[in-house]
Amino acid sequence: MSNDLQKNTTQGKINAFDKNSRALKSMGGEKQIKKQHDANKLTARERLDLFFDKDTFQEAQLFVQHRSTLFGLDKKEIPADGVITGFGKVNGRVVFAVAQDFTSSGGSLGEMHAKKIWKVMDMAIAAQKPFVALNDSGGARIQEGVPSLEGYGGIFYRNTTASGYIPQITAIMGPTAGGAVYSPALADWVFMVKNSSYMYITGPDVIKAVIGEEVSHDDLGGALAHAAKSGVCHVVAETDADCIEKIKQLLAYLPDSCHSALPLLECTDGAERICTELDAMIPDKGNRAYDMKKIIKSVADHNEMFELLELWAQNIIVAFIRILGKPVGVIANNPRFAAGVLDVNASDKASRFIRFCDAFNIPLVTFTDVPGYMPGTNQEWAGIIRHGAKLLHAYSEATVPKITVITRKAYGGAYIGMCSKQLGADYVMAWPTAEIAVMGAEGACNIIYRNEIKAADDPAVQRAELVAAYEDKFNNPYFAASMGIIDEIIAPRDTRKRIIALLESLKDKKETRLSKKHSNIPL
Ligand code: HXC
């Protein structure tokens, strides 16, 4: 820092302050900034400029310096200690944020860098406002040693403390390796930028040395790998600017905290809108796929939805929509992928989404078209029993308004799992195309009429007759409706209207669970 600080006139002190602030704000210098831009990355300050409403960002602890003297650090100044922290407004709402500055010692995390992050996380928790981290870092500052690890520990602890209290979003906008991946993993939502970000526990070199496998950075831990294969990344962005824009879009669906009202957006979409297109959505043939996302968009205000984990476990859809301006969480089987079956990943995907929505008082709407759980050794040994149980737990535990719409199949245990009445759905509606049964008619008849079919002169004809009779009984919603297992049969075109009426009537819903420390979800 400049010696001008020593000047003892008021103007001299102000000038020195301005000069030192400017120097700290110029980050790692022109050469490093050019390197950052050449890698198609914005600098940390450019990212924050894009993120916050103009002139609202208040920087905290700009003057923090590291205090390590090890391995030459005593001679190294790291502007702002490699991380820019503070708060500002995003579309008029207060958000706390940190952005690691890769141009300053690779955004590496040392003791003081971590303490700056702790400070802003503590403020976000106390202020009950969302916390956003823009990560771009070489990881633990190697010269500092164990204080860096302690720094990460303090971040993980705060991520956990804040979980379910304030929304937490992390964007991976550069490298994230080793234990550093766990702060994003503990956050609610992880964004990654294509081609410039990666996350892994151990990189390609270590993997090659230890197990002899060869893989590139991108194949191992790039945005698409985590969006489509591991399910770690919830939203993929094309560029840094796209990433910032998408974070803002998501924030617009989220309340400030679990104690805050849901954000209300102006809605010009009519409460009485009839969705005539929905009457023609379900194909005549039961095994034909259709576009469940069209149904969700039809029902949503202005046909808009914000989908998460779009490329992972595509047999289930999780998304935010708005109904009359208010956010709603949607979970829907997707008949276009594996017939919308429930498997290990689909169960995990939906369960975590349900728990997020419940924690932040976002009502749930479930669209059901599920043929069952995925059979096979692969799924059994991957623990479909334990993962499927998460879904039962998450729905049963959720006390927000829960509305279910059965569009077609609702078979067996999977029917129960998709927010059936006994898991606490407030209201279950079925379209006339619904089929609510223990299992599909073919499978059912093969079991209950095995002997009759075998003994018949023409087993194929006999089977077809028995299947038709079973279908008559169960391939419709009327048997379930007659027993009150579902509450209503509705015309598809009225789905939006019905959901609006239900959300309105349930808006003050209060439901409690037994008083205890916490439940034990089958993780
Ligand atoms: C200190 C680091 C650093 C680190 C980068 N730098 N990572 N300084 N500690 N972890 C510095 C570099 O020395 C360089 O400083 C500047 O940042 C830019 O780095 P480059 O290597 O020039 O950039 P690039 O070629 O883009 O490569 C980026 C990189 C590479 C792939 C991230 O820097 C790298 O491999 N870094 C080490 C990664 C790592 O092993 N981290 C520790 C992981 S263990 P100068 O002064 O030359 O500009 C860990 C444990 C956490 O994180 C556990 C938590 C529980």
Coordinates of C-alpha atoms and ligand atoms in Angstrom, one line a residue:
M1 CA 0.0 0.0 0.0
S2 CA 1.1 3.6 -0.7
N3 CA 3.2 5.5 1.9
D4 CA 0.9 8.4 1.2
L5 CA -1.1 7.0 4.1
Q6 CA 1.4 8.7 6.3
K7 CA 0.5 12.2 4.9
N8 CA -1.0 14.0 7.8
T9 CA -3.2 16.6 6.0
T10 CA -6.9 15.7 5.6
Q11 CA -6.6 16.0 1.8
G12 CA -3.5 13.9 1.8
K13 CA -5.2 11.2 3.8
I14 CA -8.2 11.3 1.4
N15 CA -5.9 11.1 -1.6
A16 CA -4.0 8.2 -0.2
F17 CA -7.2 6.4 0.6
D18 CA -8.4 6.9 -3.0
K19 CA -5.1 5.8 -4.4
N20 CA -4.9 2.7 -2.3
S21 CA -8.5 1.8 -3.0
R22 CA -7.9 2.1 -6.7
A23 CA -4.8 -0.1 -6.5
L24 CA -6.6 -2.8 -4.5
K25 CA -9.6 -2.6 -6.9
S26 CA -7.3 -3.1 -9.9
M27 CA -6.9 -6.8 -8.8
G28 CA -4.0 -8.8 -10.0
G29 CA -2.9 -6.2 -12.7
E30 CA -3.4 -5.8 -16.4
K31 CA -1.4 -8.9 -17.4
Q32 CA -3.5 -11.2 -15.2
I33 CA -6.8 -9.5 -16.3
K34 CA -5.8 -10.0 -19.9
K35 CA -5.2 -13.7 -19.2
Q36 CA -8.6 -13.9 -17.6
H37 CA -10.3 -12.3 -20.5
D38 CA -8.3 -14.5 -23.0
A39 CA -9.8 -17.5 -21.2
N40 CA -13.3 -16.1 -22.0
K41 CA -13.8 -15.2 -18.3
L42 CA -14.9 -12.0 -16.7
T43 CA -13.0 -10.7 -13.7
A44 CA -14.6 -11.0 -10.3
R45 CA -15.4 -7.3 -10.3
E46 CA -17.0 -7.4 -13.8
R47 CA -19.1 -10.3 -12.6
L48 CA -20.3 -8.4 -9.5
D49 CA -21.0 -5.4 -11.7
L50 CA -23.3 -7.5 -13.9
F51 CA -24.9 -9.1 -10.9
F52 CA -25.9 -6.1 -8.8
D53 CA -28.2 -3.3 -9.7
K54 CA -26.1 -0.3 -10.8
D55 CA -24.2 1.5 -7.9
T56 CA -25.7 -0.7 -5.2
F57 CA -22.7 -2.9 -4.4
Q58 CA -21.2 -2.2 -1.0
E59 CA -17.8 -3.7 -0.7
A60 CA -16.7 -5.1 2.7
Q61 CA -13.2 -5.5 3.9
L62 CA -11.3 -4.3 0.8
F63 CA -8.2 -3.6 2.9
V64 CA -7.9 -7.1 4.4
Q65 CA -4.4 -8.5 3.8
H66 CA -3.0 -12.0 4.4
R67 CA -0.6 -12.3 7.3
S68 CA 1.4 -15.3 6.3
T69 CA 5.1 -15.0 6.0
L70 CA 5.7 -18.5 4.7
F71 CA 7.2 -19.5 1.4
G72 CA 7.8 -15.9 0.2
L73 CA 4.3 -14.6 1.1
D74 CA 5.9 -12.0 3.3
K75 CA 6.9 -10.3 0.1
K76 CA 3.7 -10.8 -1.8
E77 CA 0.8 -8.5 -1.7
I78 CA -2.5 -10.1 -2.8
P79 CA -5.1 -7.4 -3.5
A80 CA -8.2 -7.8 -1.3
D81 CA -6.6 -11.1 -0.5
G82 CA -8.1 -12.6 -3.7
V83 CA -11.8 -12.3 -2.9
I84 CA -14.3 -9.5 -3.3
T85 CA -17.1 -9.5 -0.7
G86 CA -20.1 -7.5 0.2
F87 CA -23.8 -6.9 -0.5
G88 CA -26.0 -5.0 -2.9
K89 CA -29.4 -5.2 -4.6
V90 CA -30.5 -7.6 -7.3
N91 CA -33.7 -6.4 -9.0
G92 CA -34.2 -4.2 -5.9
R93 CA -33.7 -7.0 -3.3
V94 CA -30.7 -7.2 -1.0
V95 CA -28.3 -10.1 -1.7
F96 CA -24.9 -10.9 -0.1
A97 CA -22.2 -12.1 -2.4
V98 CA -18.5 -13.1 -2.7
A99 CA -16.5 -13.4 -5.9
Q100 CA -13.1 -15.0 -5.9
D101 CA -10.5 -13.0 -7.9
F102 CA -8.5 -15.5 -10.0
T103 CA -6.2 -12.7 -11.2
S104 CA -4.8 -12.3 -7.6
S105 CA -2.8 -15.4 -6.7
G106 CA -5.3 -17.6 -8.6
G107 CA -8.1 -16.7 -6.1
S108 CA -6.5 -19.1 -3.8
L109 CA -8.1 -19.4 -0.3
G110 CA -6.0 -18.5 2.7
E111 CA -6.9 -17.6 6.3
M112 CA -7.9 -14.0 5.7
H113 CA -9.6 -14.7 2.3
A114 CA -11.8 -17.3 4.2
K115 CA -12.5 -14.9 7.0
K116 CA -13.8 -12.3 4.5
I117 CA -16.2 -15.0 3.2
W118 CA -17.2 -16.0 6.7
K119 CA -18.0 -12.3 7.5
V120 CA -20.4 -12.0 4.6
M121 CA -22.0 -15.3 5.2
D122 CA -22.6 -14.4 8.9
M123 CA -24.1 -11.1 7.7
A124 CA -26.4 -12.8 5.2
I125 CA -27.6 -15.2 7.9
A126 CA -28.1 -12.4 10.5
A127 CA -29.9 -10.3 7.8
Q128 CA -31.9 -13.2 6.5
K129 CA -31.0 -12.6 2.9
P130 CA -29.7 -14.9 0.1
F131 CA -26.0 -15.7 -0.2
V132 CA -24.4 -16.1 -3.6
A133 CA -20.8 -17.2 -4.2
L134 CA -19.0 -16.8 -7.5
N135 CA -16.1 -19.3 -7.3
D136 CA -12.9 -19.1 -9.4
S137 CA -10.0 -20.4 -7.4
G138 CA -7.0 -22.6 -7.4
G139 CA -8.1 -23.9 -4.0
A140 CA -6.4 -23.9 -0.7
R141 CA -3.5 -21.3 -0.7
I142 CA -0.6 -23.8 -0.7
Q143 CA 1.9 -21.5 1.0
E144 CA -0.3 -20.9 4.0
G145 CA -1.0 -24.5 4.8
V146 CA -3.4 -25.6 7.4
P147 CA -5.1 -22.2 8.1
S148 CA -6.5 -22.5 4.6
L149 CA -8.1 -25.8 5.5
E150 CA -9.6 -24.2 8.6
G151 CA -10.9 -21.5 6.3
Y152 CA -12.8 -24.1 4.3
G153 CA -14.1 -25.8 7.4
G154 CA -15.6 -22.5 8.6
I155 CA -17.3 -22.0 5.2
F156 CA -18.8 -25.5 5.3
Y157 CA -20.1 -24.9 8.8
R158 CA -21.8 -21.7 7.7
N159 CA -23.2 -23.3 4.6
T160 CA -24.8 -25.9 6.8
T161 CA -26.0 -23.5 9.4
A162 CA -27.6 -21.4 6.6
S163 CA -29.2 -24.4 4.9
G164 CA -33.0 -24.1 4.9
Y165 CA -32.7 -20.6 6.4
I166 CA -31.5 -18.5 3.5
P167 CA -31.2 -19.5 -0.1
Q168 CA -27.6 -20.3 -1.1
I169 CA -26.4 -20.3 -4.7
T170 CA -22.9 -21.0 -5.9
A171 CA -21.6 -20.4 -9.5
I172 CA -18.5 -22.3 -10.6
M173 CA -16.8 -19.9 -13.0
G174 CA -13.3 -21.4 -13.1
P175 CA -11.4 -24.2 -11.3
T176 CA -12.8 -25.8 -8.1
A177 CA -10.8 -28.8 -6.9
G178 CA -10.3 -30.9 -3.9
G179 CA -12.3 -30.2 -0.7
A180 CA -13.2 -26.8 -2.2
V181 CA -16.0 -28.5 -4.1
Y182 CA -17.9 -29.0 -0.8
S183 CA -19.1 -25.5 -0.3
P184 CA -20.9 -25.6 -3.6
A185 CA -22.2 -29.1 -2.8
L186 CA -23.6 -27.8 0.5
A187 CA -25.4 -24.8 -1.2
D188 CA -28.9 -25.2 -2.6
W189 CA -28.1 -24.5 -6.3
V190 CA -24.9 -24.9 -8.3
F191 CA -24.4 -23.1 -11.6
M192 CA -21.5 -23.9 -14.0
V193 CA -20.2 -22.1 -17.0
K194 CA -19.5 -24.3 -20.1
N195 CA -15.8 -24.6 -21.2
S196 CA -14.4 -22.5 -18.4
S197 CA -15.4 -24.2 -15.2
Y198 CA -14.6 -27.5 -13.6
M199 CA -15.1 -29.3 -10.3
Y200 CA -13.5 -32.5 -9.0
I201 CA -12.1 -34.0 -5.9
T202 CA -9.0 -35.2 -7.6
G203 CA -7.8 -34.0 -11.0
P204 CA -6.8 -35.9 -14.2
D205 CA -3.1 -36.2 -13.1
V206 CA -3.9 -37.8 -9.7
I207 CA -6.4 -40.1 -11.3
K208 CA -3.9 -41.2 -13.9
A209 CA -1.2 -41.8 -11.2
V210 CA -3.5 -43.6 -8.8
I211 CA -5.8 -45.7 -11.0
G212 CA -4.3 -45.3 -14.4
E213 CA -7.4 -43.8 -16.0
E214 CA -7.0 -41.0 -18.6
V215 CA -9.5 -38.3 -18.7
S216 CA -9.6 -34.6 -19.6
H217 CA -10.5 -31.8 -17.2
D218 CA -13.7 -31.1 -19.0
D219 CA -14.8 -34.7 -19.4
L220 CA -14.1 -35.3 -15.7
G221 CA -15.6 -32.3 -14.1
G222 CA -16.8 -29.8 -16.7
A223 CA -20.3 -28.2 -16.7
L224 CA -21.8 -30.9 -18.9
A225 CA -20.3 -33.8 -17.0
H226 CA -21.8 -32.5 -13.8
A227 CA -25.1 -31.5 -15.4
A228 CA -25.7 -34.8 -17.2
K229 CA -23.7 -37.4 -15.3
S230 CA -23.2 -36.6 -11.6
G231 CA -26.2 -34.3 -11.0
V232 CA -23.9 -31.9 -9.1
C233 CA -24.6 -29.0 -11.4
H234 CA -28.2 -27.7 -11.5
V235 CA -27.9 -25.1 -14.2
V236 CA -25.5 -24.9 -17.2
A237 CA -24.6 -21.4 -18.5
E238 CA -23.0 -20.6 -21.9
T239 CA -20.9 -17.7 -20.7
D240 CA -20.2 -15.8 -17.5
A241 CA -22.8 -13.2 -18.4
D242 CA -25.4 -15.9 -19.1
C243 CA -24.6 -17.5 -15.7
I244 CA -25.1 -14.2 -13.8
E245 CA -28.4 -13.6 -15.7
K246 CA -29.7 -17.1 -14.9
I247 CA -28.8 -16.7 -11.2
K248 CA -30.9 -13.5 -11.1
Q249 CA -33.8 -15.4 -12.8
L250 CA -33.6 -18.1 -10.1
L251 CA -33.4 -15.6 -7.3
A252 CA -36.6 -14.0 -8.5
Y253 CA -38.5 -17.2 -7.5
L254 CA -36.9 -17.4 -4.0
P255 CA -37.9 -15.7 -0.8
D256 CA -35.1 -13.9 1.2
S257 CA -35.3 -16.5 3.9
C258 CA -37.5 -19.2 5.4
H259 CA -39.2 -16.4 7.4
S260 CA -39.9 -14.1 4.5
A261 CA -42.9 -13.8 2.2
L262 CA -42.5 -15.3 -1.3
P263 CA -41.6 -12.8 -4.0
L264 CA -44.7 -11.7 -5.9
L265 CA -44.3 -10.7 -9.5
E266 CA -46.9 -8.8 -11.5
C267 CA -49.0 -11.2 -13.5
T268 CA -51.0 -10.3 -16.5
D269 CA -52.0 -13.9 -17.2
G270 CA -55.6 -14.5 -16.5
A271 CA -56.9 -16.5 -13.5
E272 CA -59.7 -17.8 -15.7
R273 CA -57.5 -18.9 -18.5
I274 CA -58.7 -22.2 -19.9
C275 CA -55.9 -24.5 -21.3
T276 CA -57.8 -26.1 -24.2
E277 CA -54.6 -27.6 -25.6
L278 CA -54.4 -29.9 -22.5
D279 CA -57.5 -31.8 -23.6
A280 CA -55.5 -33.2 -26.5
M281 CA -52.2 -33.9 -24.6
I282 CA -52.6 -37.6 -23.8
P283 CA -52.1 -40.0 -26.7
D284 CA -54.8 -42.7 -27.3
K285 CA -52.2 -45.4 -26.9
G286 CA -51.1 -45.8 -23.3
N287 CA -47.4 -46.5 -24.1
R288 CA -46.9 -43.4 -26.2
A289 CA -44.9 -40.5 -24.8
Y290 CA -46.0 -36.9 -24.7
D291 CA -44.4 -33.6 -23.6
M292 CA -45.0 -33.2 -19.9
K293 CA -43.1 -29.8 -20.1
K294 CA -45.8 -28.5 -22.3
I295 CA -48.4 -29.3 -19.6
I296 CA -46.4 -27.5 -17.0
K297 CA -45.9 -24.5 -19.2
S298 CA -49.6 -24.4 -20.1
V299 CA -50.5 -24.2 -16.5
A300 CA -47.8 -21.6 -15.6
D301 CA -48.2 -17.8 -15.8
H302 CA -47.1 -16.7 -19.2
N303 CA -46.1 -20.3 -20.1
E304 CA -42.8 -19.7 -18.3
M305 CA -40.8 -22.3 -16.2
F306 CA -37.3 -22.3 -14.7
E307 CA -36.1 -25.9 -14.9
L308 CA -33.3 -27.3 -12.7
L309 CA -31.2 -30.4 -13.4
E310 CA -32.6 -30.4 -16.9
L311 CA -30.0 -32.9 -18.2
W312 CA -29.8 -35.3 -15.2
A313 CA -32.4 -37.9 -14.3
Q314 CA -34.6 -36.7 -17.1
N315 CA -37.3 -39.1 -16.2
I316 CA -38.4 -36.6 -13.7
I317 CA -38.8 -32.8 -14.1
V318 CA -38.3 -30.3 -11.3
A319 CA -39.0 -26.6 -12.0
F320 CA -40.2 -23.4 -10.6
I321 CA -43.2 -21.7 -12.2
R322 CA -45.4 -18.8 -11.1
I323 CA -49.2 -19.0 -10.6
L324 CA -50.8 -15.6 -10.4
G325 CA -47.4 -14.1 -9.8
K326 CA -46.4 -16.4 -6.9
P327 CA -43.7 -19.1 -7.1
V328 CA -44.6 -22.7 -7.1
G329 CA -42.4 -25.8 -7.2
V330 CA -43.3 -28.4 -9.8
I331 CA -42.3 -32.1 -9.8
A332 CA -43.5 -34.2 -12.8
N333 CA -42.7 -37.6 -14.2
N334 CA -41.5 -37.3 -17.8
P335 CA -42.9 -39.9 -20.1
R336 CA -40.3 -39.0 -22.7
F337 CA -37.5 -40.6 -20.7
A338 CA -37.8 -44.2 -19.5
A339 CA -41.6 -43.8 -19.5
G340 CA -41.2 -41.5 -16.5
V341 CA -40.2 -44.4 -14.2
L342 CA -38.8 -43.7 -10.7
D343 CA -35.2 -44.7 -10.2
V344 CA -32.3 -43.8 -7.9
N345 CA -31.4 -40.5 -9.5
A346 CA -35.0 -39.4 -10.1
S347 CA -35.8 -40.0 -6.4
D348 CA -32.8 -38.0 -5.3
K349 CA -33.6 -35.2 -7.7
A350 CA -37.2 -34.8 -6.6
S351 CA -36.6 -35.3 -2.9
R352 CA -34.0 -32.5 -2.6
F353 CA -36.2 -30.2 -4.6
I354 CA -39.2 -31.0 -2.4
R355 CA -37.2 -30.3 0.7
F356 CA -35.9 -27.0 -0.7
C357 CA -39.4 -25.9 -1.5
D358 CA -40.8 -26.9 1.9
A359 CA -37.9 -25.2 3.7
F360 CA -38.8 -21.9 1.9
N361 CA -42.6 -22.2 2.0
I362 CA -43.0 -22.7 -1.7
P363 CA -46.1 -24.7 -2.5
L364 CA -45.8 -27.9 -4.5
V365 CA -47.7 -29.1 -7.5
T366 CA -47.0 -32.7 -8.7
F367 CA -47.9 -34.0 -12.1
T368 CA -48.1 -37.8 -12.0
D369 CA -47.6 -40.2 -14.9
V370 CA -45.5 -43.0 -13.4
P371 CA -45.5 -46.7 -14.4
G372 CA -43.5 -47.8 -11.3
Y373 CA -40.0 -48.2 -10.1
M374 CA -37.2 -49.2 -12.4
P375 CA -36.6 -52.9 -12.1
G376 CA -33.2 -54.6 -12.3
T377 CA -30.1 -55.5 -10.4
N378 CA -28.5 -52.2 -11.4
Q379 CA -31.2 -50.2 -9.5
E380 CA -31.6 -52.7 -6.6
W381 CA -27.8 -52.7 -5.9
A382 CA -27.6 -48.9 -6.4
G383 CA -30.1 -48.7 -3.5
I384 CA -33.5 -47.9 -5.0
I385 CA -35.0 -48.9 -1.7
R386 CA -33.1 -46.4 0.2
H387 CA -33.3 -43.6 -2.5
G388 CA -37.0 -44.2 -3.2
A389 CA -37.6 -43.9 0.5
K390 CA -36.2 -40.3 0.4
L391 CA -39.1 -39.4 -1.8
L392 CA -41.7 -40.8 0.6
H393 CA -39.9 -39.0 3.4
A394 CA -39.6 -35.7 1.6
Y395 CA -43.3 -35.5 0.6
S396 CA -44.6 -36.8 3.9
E397 CA -42.4 -34.3 5.8
A398 CA -43.4 -31.3 3.6
T399 CA -46.1 -29.1 5.2
V400 CA -46.5 -26.6 2.3
P401 CA -49.6 -26.8 0.2
K402 CA -49.4 -30.0 -1.9
I403 CA -51.5 -30.5 -5.0
T404 CA -51.3 -33.5 -7.2
V405 CA -52.6 -33.9 -10.7
I406 CA -52.6 -37.5 -12.2
T407 CA -52.5 -37.1 -15.9
R408 CA -52.1 -40.8 -16.8
K409 CA -50.4 -43.7 -15.1
A410 CA -50.3 -43.9 -11.3
Y411 CA -49.2 -47.4 -10.6
G412 CA -48.2 -49.2 -7.4
G413 CA -45.6 -47.9 -4.9
A414 CA -44.6 -45.2 -7.4
Y415 CA -48.2 -43.9 -7.3
I416 CA -47.8 -43.5 -3.5
G417 CA -44.4 -41.9 -4.0
M418 CA -45.7 -39.1 -6.3
C419 CA -47.5 -37.2 -3.5
S420 CA -50.6 -39.4 -3.1
K421 CA -53.2 -38.4 -0.5
Q422 CA -51.7 -40.6 2.2
L423 CA -48.4 -38.8 1.9
G424 CA -50.2 -35.7 2.8
A425 CA -51.4 -34.2 -0.5
D426 CA -54.0 -31.6 0.3
Y427 CA -55.9 -32.4 -2.9
V428 CA -55.5 -35.0 -5.6
M429 CA -57.0 -34.5 -9.0
A430 CA -57.0 -36.8 -11.9
W431 CA -57.7 -36.3 -15.6
P432 CA -60.2 -38.6 -17.2
T433 CA -57.2 -40.3 -18.9
A434 CA -55.8 -41.4 -15.5
E435 CA -55.1 -45.0 -14.7
I436 CA -54.8 -45.7 -11.0
A437 CA -53.9 -49.3 -10.2
V438 CA -51.5 -51.5 -8.4
M439 CA -49.8 -52.3 -11.6
G440 CA -50.3 -52.4 -15.4
A441 CA -53.1 -54.6 -16.7
E442 CA -50.8 -57.1 -18.5
G443 CA -48.6 -57.7 -15.6
A444 CA -51.5 -57.9 -13.2
C445 CA -53.3 -60.5 -15.3
N446 CA -50.2 -62.6 -15.8
I447 CA -50.0 -63.0 -12.1
I448 CA -53.6 -63.3 -10.9
Y449 CA -54.9 -65.4 -13.9
R450 CA -51.7 -67.5 -14.5
N451 CA -53.6 -70.8 -14.3
E452 CA -56.6 -69.7 -16.3
I453 CA -54.4 -68.4 -19.1
K454 CA -52.3 -71.6 -19.1
A455 CA -55.4 -73.8 -19.2
A456 CA -57.2 -71.9 -22.0
D457 CA -57.6 -73.3 -25.5
D458 CA -56.2 -70.1 -26.9
P459 CA -54.1 -68.5 -24.1
A460 CA -53.5 -65.3 -26.1
V461 CA -57.2 -64.7 -26.6
Q462 CA -57.9 -65.5 -23.0
R463 CA -55.2 -63.2 -21.8
A464 CA -56.5 -60.3 -24.0
E465 CA -60.0 -60.7 -22.5
L466 CA -58.8 -60.8 -19.0
V467 CA -56.5 -57.8 -19.6
A468 CA -59.5 -55.9 -21.1
A469 CA -61.6 -56.6 -18.0
Y470 CA -58.8 -55.5 -15.7
E471 CA -58.4 -52.3 -17.7
D472 CA -62.1 -51.6 -17.6
K473 CA -61.9 -51.7 -13.8
F474 CA -58.7 -49.8 -13.3
N475 CA -57.6 -47.9 -16.4
N476 CA -59.6 -44.9 -15.4
P477 CA -59.9 -42.7 -12.4
Y478 CA -63.4 -43.6 -11.4
F479 CA -62.7 -46.5 -9.1
A480 CA -60.2 -44.4 -7.1
A481 CA -62.6 -41.5 -7.1
S482 CA -65.5 -43.7 -5.9
M483 CA -63.4 -44.6 -2.8
G484 CA -62.3 -41.0 -2.2
I485 CA -58.6 -42.0 -2.8
I486 CA -58.5 -39.1 -5.2
D487 CA -60.6 -36.0 -4.6
E488 CA -61.8 -35.0 -8.0
I489 CA -61.8 -35.8 -11.7
I490 CA -61.2 -32.7 -13.8
A491 CA -61.1 -31.8 -17.4
P492 CA -57.5 -31.2 -18.4
R493 CA -58.4 -27.8 -19.8
D494 CA -59.4 -26.6 -16.3
T495 CA -56.1 -27.6 -14.6
R496 CA -54.8 -24.1 -14.2
K497 CA -58.1 -22.7 -12.9
R498 CA -58.3 -25.6 -10.4
I499 CA -54.7 -25.1 -9.2
I500 CA -55.3 -21.3 -8.8
A501 CA -58.4 -22.0 -6.7
L502 CA -56.6 -24.6 -4.5
L503 CA -53.5 -22.4 -4.0
E504 CA -55.8 -19.5 -3.0
S505 CA -57.8 -21.7 -0.5
L506 CA -54.6 -23.2 0.9
K507 CA -52.5 -20.0 1.2
D508 CA -52.9 -19.9 5.0
K509 CA -52.4 -23.6 5.4
K510 CA -50.9 -24.6 8.8
E511 CA -49.7 -28.1 9.5
T512 CA -47.4 -29.2 12.2
R513 CA -45.3 -32.3 12.8
L514 CA -44.2 -33.9 16.1
S515 CA -41.8 -31.8 18.0
K516 CA -38.3 -33.3 17.8
K517 CA -34.7 -32.4 17.1
H518 CA -34.9 -33.4 13.4
S519 CA -36.1 -36.3 11.3
N520 CA -33.7 -39.0 9.9
I521 CA -34.3 -38.9 6.2
P522 CA -32.8 -42.1 4.6
L523 CA -29.8 -40.5 3.0
Ligands
HXC1 C1 -1.4 -20.6 -4.1 C2 -2.0 -20.5 -6.3 C3 -2.8 -21.7 -6.1 C4 -2.9 -22.2 -4.8 C5 -3.0 -21.0 -8.2 N1 -2.1 -20.2 -7.6 N2 -3.4 -22.0 -7.3 N3 -1.3 -20.0 -5.3 N4 -2.2 -21.7 -3.9 N5 -3.7 -23.3 -4.6 C6 -1.4 -19.1 -8.2 C7 -0.3 -19.5 -9.2 O1 0.9 -19.8 -8.4 C8 -0.2 -18.3 -10.0 O2 0.5 -17.3 -9.2 C9 -1.6 -17.8 -10.1 O3 -2.3 -18.4 -9.0 C10 -2.3 -18.3 -11.4 O4 -2.1 -19.7 -11.5 P1 -1.6 -20.4 -12.9 O5 -1.2 -21.7 -12.5 O6 -0.7 -19.5 -13.6 O7 -3.0 -20.4 -13.7 P2 -3.5 -21.5 -14.7 O8 -2.4 -21.9 -15.6 O9 -4.8 -21.0 -15.2 O10 -3.8 -22.8 -13.7 C11 -4.8 -22.8 -12.8 C12 -4.7 -24.0 -11.8 C13 -3.3 -24.2 -11.3 C14 -5.1 -25.3 -12.7 C15 -5.8 -23.8 -10.8 O11 -2.9 -22.9 -10.8 C16 -3.2 -25.2 -10.2 O12 -3.1 -26.4 -10.5 N6 -3.2 -24.7 -9.0 C17 -3.0 -25.6 -7.8 C18 -4.3 -26.3 -7.6 C19 -4.2 -27.1 -6.3 O13 -3.6 -28.1 -6.3 N7 -4.8 -26.5 -5.2 C20 -4.7 -27.1 -3.9 C21 -5.8 -28.1 -3.9 S1 -6.0 -28.8 -2.3 P3 1.4 -16.2 -9.9 O14 2.0 -15.5 -8.7 O15 2.3 -16.8 -10.8 O16 0.4 -15.3 -10.6 C22 -7.2 -28.0 -1.7 C23 -7.7 -28.6 -0.4 C24 -8.9 -27.9 0.0 O17 -7.7 -27.1 -2.3 C25 -9.5 -28.7 1.1 C26 -10.7 -28.1 1.7 C27 -11.3 -28.9 2.7

